Amino acid sequence: MPQRRMFPLALVCGLTMLAACDSFDKDVASLQIREEFCRDWPYGCTETTEVEIEKVNKTRNGRQVEFRVVDREDETARLSAAYFEIQDEEWDFLLFENPFNERFKLEAAQVGEDSRLFADELQKLKRAQNWFLSIYGRYARSIAELDSVSFKPPELPIDMSVSAASWQAELSSQYVRCVLDVSRQQLPDCKGLSAENAGAESGPLSQAFGEGG
């Protein structure tokens, strides 16, 4: 999991106490929210996805931020809320709050569940191929050949290609693409996918989190 970027407080705070410093930077906050949002739910994100800060509420210990996520013609309703606190003398995103947090977790779970499922299935395929290799001295050239070592493929089709000394397989859904290339890696590599209609009117952002008005 990538580390969160940390952003310094404005120099105007000088030597005053951090509690009295009102240097909350909306532009920096929007970048941090986007990083969290798109990392966990890449399905709704592209390179043109932006976060617009709608309102910043002061709390006892930090800032509560209401925001929208926008990608060209696709825009969410106002979402509440992202919470920030001072961490090591810097404003840092801490967590998403309800009611947005519950909905976001449901959407992000689809990406996580597919990633875990596909990675597990590709690992099973790897074990079957190693077993086949130990018996026949070569890798199976098709999924059907692996029936001889009791491999049961998942319901989703596995795209597999085999060479003399290696093989590669892929599983994908609308949310995730997982690849295992044994010539380069020992574990499946899973990446979240953007929706085909990302950025379009009534795209994944507004469908999942309500249309902007």
CSV table of C-alpha atoms in Angstrom, one decimal:
chain,number,residue,atom,x,y,z
A,1,MET,CA,0.0,0.0,0.0
A,2,PRO,CA,1.5,3.4,-1.0
A,3,GLN,CA,2.4,5.8,1.8
A,4,ARG,CA,0.4,9.0,2.2
A,5,ARG,CA,2.1,12.1,1.1
A,6,MET,CA,2.7,14.7,3.9
A,7,PHE,CA,2.4,18.4,3.3
A,8,PRO,CA,4.1,21.2,5.4
A,9,LEU,CA,2.1,23.9,7.2
A,10,ALA,CA,2.4,27.4,5.8
A,11,LEU,CA,5.4,29.4,7.0
A,12,VAL,CA,3.1,32.1,8.3
A,13,CYS,CA,2.5,30.0,11.4
A,14,GLY,CA,6.0,30.8,12.5
A,15,LEU,CA,6.5,30.0,16.1
A,16,THR,CA,2.9,30.2,17.1
A,17,MET,CA,1.1,27.2,18.6
A,18,LEU,CA,-0.2,24.8,16.0
A,19,ALA,CA,-3.6,24.9,17.7
A,20,ALA,CA,-3.9,28.6,16.8
A,21,CYS,CA,-2.6,28.2,13.3
A,22,ASP,CA,-5.3,28.5,10.7
A,23,SER,CA,-3.2,27.5,7.6
A,24,PHE,CA,-5.5,24.7,6.3
A,25,ASP,CA,-4.7,24.5,2.6
A,26,LYS,CA,-7.7,23.5,0.5
A,27,ASP,CA,-5.6,22.6,-2.5
A,28,VAL,CA,-3.4,20.3,-0.5
A,29,ALA,CA,-6.4,18.7,1.2
A,30,SER,CA,-8.1,18.0,-2.2
A,31,LEU,CA,-4.9,16.2,-3.3
A,32,GLN,CA,-4.9,14.0,-0.2
A,33,ILE,CA,-8.6,13.2,-0.5
A,34,ARG,CA,-8.1,12.2,-4.2
A,35,GLU,CA,-5.2,10.0,-3.3
A,36,GLU,CA,-7.2,8.1,-0.7
A,37,PHE,CA,-10.3,7.9,-2.9
A,38,CYS,CA,-8.7,6.7,-6.1
A,39,ARG,CA,-6.3,4.3,-4.4
A,40,ASP,CA,-9.2,2.4,-2.8
A,41,TRP,CA,-11.7,2.9,-5.7
A,42,PRO,CA,-9.8,3.2,-9.0
A,43,TYR,CA,-13.0,2.2,-10.8
A,44,GLY,CA,-14.3,5.7,-10.7
A,45,CYS,CA,-10.9,7.5,-11.3
A,46,THR,CA,-8.8,8.6,-14.3
A,47,GLU,CA,-6.0,11.0,-14.7
A,48,THR,CA,-8.5,13.9,-15.0
A,49,THR,CA,-10.3,13.1,-11.7
A,50,GLU,CA,-10.2,16.0,-9.3
A,51,VAL,CA,-11.6,16.7,-5.8
A,52,GLU,CA,-13.4,20.0,-5.2
A,53,ILE,CA,-13.5,21.3,-1.6
A,54,GLU,CA,-17.0,22.5,-0.8
A,55,LYS,CA,-16.8,23.4,2.8
A,56,VAL,CA,-14.3,23.2,5.7
A,57,ASN,CA,-15.7,22.9,9.2
A,58,LYS,CA,-13.5,23.5,12.2
A,59,THR,CA,-13.7,20.8,14.9
A,60,ARG,CA,-12.1,20.6,18.4
A,61,ASN,CA,-9.1,18.8,17.1
A,62,GLY,CA,-9.0,19.2,13.3
A,63,ARG,CA,-11.0,20.0,10.2
A,64,GLN,CA,-14.0,18.3,8.7
A,65,VAL,CA,-14.1,18.7,4.9
A,66,GLU,CA,-17.2,18.4,2.6
A,67,PHE,CA,-16.2,17.7,-1.0
A,68,ARG,CA,-17.2,16.6,-4.5
A,69,VAL,CA,-15.3,14.3,-6.8
A,70,VAL,CA,-15.3,15.4,-10.4
A,71,ASP,CA,-14.1,13.9,-13.7
A,72,ARG,CA,-15.0,15.9,-16.7
A,73,GLU,CA,-18.8,15.5,-17.1
A,74,ASP,CA,-19.2,13.1,-14.2
A,75,GLU,CA,-19.6,14.7,-10.7
A,76,THR,CA,-20.7,13.4,-7.3
A,77,ALA,CA,-23.1,15.1,-5.0
A,78,ARG,CA,-21.6,16.9,-2.0
A,79,LEU,CA,-19.9,14.3,0.2
A,80,SER,CA,-19.5,14.4,3.9
A,81,ALA,CA,-16.9,14.1,5.2
A,82,ALA,CA,-13.1,13.8,5.1
A,83,TYR,CA,-11.4,14.4,8.4
A,84,PHE,CA,-8.0,16.0,8.9
A,85,GLU,CA,-5.8,16.5,12.0
A,86,ILE,CA,-2.4,17.9,12.7
A,87,GLN,CA,0.2,15.1,12.5
A,88,ASP,CA,3.8,15.9,13.2
A,89,GLU,CA,3.2,19.6,12.6
A,90,GLU,CA,1.4,19.0,9.3
A,91,TRP,CA,-2.2,18.8,8.2
A,92,ASP,CA,-2.8,15.1,7.3
A,93,PHE,CA,-5.9,13.3,6.1
A,94,LEU,CA,-7.0,10.9,8.8
A,95,LEU,CA,-10.2,9.2,7.7
A,96,PHE,CA,-13.5,9.4,5.9
A,97,GLU,CA,-16.5,9.9,8.1
A,98,ASN,CA,-20.1,8.7,7.8
A,99,PRO,CA,-22.4,8.9,5.9
A,100,PHE,CA,-19.9,8.9,3.0
A,101,ASN,CA,-17.6,6.4,4.6
A,102,GLU,CA,-20.2,3.6,4.7
A,103,ARG,CA,-21.1,4.0,1.0
A,104,PHE,CA,-17.4,4.3,0.0
A,105,LYS,CA,-16.5,1.1,1.8
A,106,LEU,CA,-19.2,-0.8,0.0
A,107,GLU,CA,-17.9,0.4,-3.4
A,108,ALA,CA,-14.3,-0.2,-2.6
A,109,ALA,CA,-15.1,-3.7,-1.3
A,110,GLN,CA,-15.9,-4.8,-4.8
A,111,VAL,CA,-12.4,-3.9,-5.9
A,112,GLY,CA,-10.9,-5.6,-2.9
A,113,GLU,CA,-13.0,-8.8,-3.2
A,114,ASP,CA,-12.2,-9.3,-6.9
A,115,SER,CA,-8.5,-8.7,-6.2
A,116,ARG,CA,-8.4,-11.3,-3.4
A,117,LEU,CA,-10.5,-13.8,-5.3
A,118,PHE,CA,-8.5,-13.6,-8.5
A,119,ALA,CA,-5.1,-13.7,-6.8
A,120,ASP,CA,-6.2,-16.8,-4.9
A,121,GLU,CA,-7.4,-18.5,-8.1
A,122,LEU,CA,-4.1,-17.7,-9.9
A,123,GLN,CA,-2.1,-19.1,-7.0
A,124,LYS,CA,-4.2,-22.3,-7.3
A,125,LEU,CA,-3.4,-22.4,-11.0
A,126,LYS,CA,0.3,-21.9,-10.2
A,127,ARG,CA,0.3,-24.9,-7.9
A,128,ALA,CA,-1.5,-27.0,-10.5
A,129,GLN,CA,1.1,-26.0,-13.2
A,130,ASN,CA,4.0,-26.9,-10.9
A,131,TRP,CA,2.3,-30.3,-10.1
A,132,PHE,CA,1.8,-30.9,-13.9
A,133,LEU,CA,5.4,-29.9,-14.5
A,134,SER,CA,6.7,-32.4,-11.9
A,135,ILE,CA,4.7,-35.2,-13.6
A,136,TYR,CA,5.0,-34.5,-17.3
A,137,GLY,CA,8.2,-32.4,-17.5
A,138,ARG,CA,6.4,-29.5,-19.1
A,139,TYR,CA,3.7,-27.0,-18.3
A,140,ALA,CA,0.1,-27.7,-19.3
A,141,ARG,CA,-0.7,-25.8,-22.6
A,142,SER,CA,-4.4,-25.4,-21.7
A,143,ILE,CA,-6.7,-25.3,-18.7
A,144,ALA,CA,-8.2,-28.5,-19.9
A,145,GLU,CA,-4.9,-30.4,-19.5
A,146,LEU,CA,-4.8,-29.5,-15.9
A,147,ASP,CA,-7.8,-31.7,-15.3
A,148,SER,CA,-5.2,-34.5,-14.9
A,149,VAL,CA,-4.0,-32.9,-11.7
A,150,SER,CA,-7.5,-32.2,-10.4
A,151,PHE,CA,-7.5,-28.4,-11.1
A,152,LYS,CA,-10.9,-26.9,-11.0
A,153,PRO,CA,-11.0,-23.5,-12.8
A,154,PRO,CA,-13.1,-20.6,-11.5
A,155,GLU,CA,-16.4,-19.7,-13.3
A,156,LEU,CA,-14.7,-16.7,-14.9
A,157,PRO,CA,-12.5,-17.7,-17.9
A,158,ILE,CA,-8.7,-17.7,-17.3
A,159,ASP,CA,-6.7,-16.4,-20.2
A,160,MET,CA,-3.5,-18.5,-20.2
A,161,SER,CA,-0.5,-18.6,-22.6
A,162,VAL,CA,2.3,-21.1,-22.3
A,163,SER,CA,5.9,-21.2,-23.7
A,164,ALA,CA,8.5,-23.9,-23.4
A,165,ALA,CA,9.8,-22.7,-20.1
A,166,SER,CA,7.2,-20.4,-18.7
A,167,TRP,CA,3.5,-19.4,-18.7
A,168,GLN,CA,1.3,-16.4,-18.0
A,169,ALA,CA,-2.4,-16.2,-16.9
A,170,GLU,CA,-4.9,-13.4,-16.4
A,171,LEU,CA,-8.3,-13.0,-14.7
A,172,SER,CA,-10.3,-9.8,-15.0
A,173,SER,CA,-13.6,-8.2,-14.2
A,174,GLN,CA,-15.0,-4.7,-14.7
A,175,TYR,CA,-13.1,-3.6,-11.5
A,176,VAL,CA,-9.8,-5.5,-11.5
A,177,ARG,CA,-7.2,-7.2,-13.7
A,178,CYS,CA,-4.9,-9.7,-12.2
A,179,VAL,CA,-1.9,-11.2,-14.0
A,180,LEU,CA,0.6,-13.9,-13.0
A,181,ASP,CA,3.7,-14.2,-15.2
A,182,VAL,CA,5.9,-16.8,-13.7
A,183,SER,CA,8.9,-15.7,-15.7
A,184,ARG,CA,8.8,-12.3,-13.9
A,185,GLN,CA,7.0,-12.7,-10.6
A,186,GLN,CA,6.0,-15.3,-8.0
A,187,LEU,CA,2.7,-13.6,-6.9
A,188,PRO,CA,-0.2,-12.3,-9.0
A,189,ASP,CA,-0.2,-8.6,-9.8
A,190,CYS,CA,-3.7,-7.0,-9.4
A,191,LYS,CA,-4.6,-3.5,-10.6
A,192,GLY,CA,-7.9,-1.7,-10.3
A,193,LEU,CA,-9.5,-0.7,-13.6
A,194,SER,CA,-11.3,2.5,-14.6
A,195,ALA,CA,-14.9,2.2,-15.7
A,196,GLU,CA,-15.5,2.3,-19.4
A,197,ASN,CA,-17.8,5.3,-19.0
A,198,ALA,CA,-15.5,7.1,-16.6
A,199,GLY,CA,-15.7,10.9,-17.1
A,200,ALA,CA,-19.0,10.7,-19.0
A,201,GLU,CA,-22.3,12.2,-17.9
A,202,SER,CA,-23.9,9.9,-15.3
A,203,GLY,CA,-20.6,7.9,-15.0
A,204,PRO,CA,-19.4,5.8,-12.1
A,205,LEU,CA,-18.9,8.7,-9.7
A,206,SER,CA,-22.5,10.0,-9.9
A,207,GLN,CA,-23.9,6.5,-10.1
A,208,ALA,CA,-22.2,5.4,-6.9
A,209,PHE,CA,-22.3,8.6,-4.8
A,210,GLY,CA,-25.2,10.7,-6.2
A,211,GLU,CA,-25.3,13.2,-9.0
A,212,GLY,CA,-24.0,16.7,-8.5
A,213,GLY,CA,-26.4,19.6,-8.6
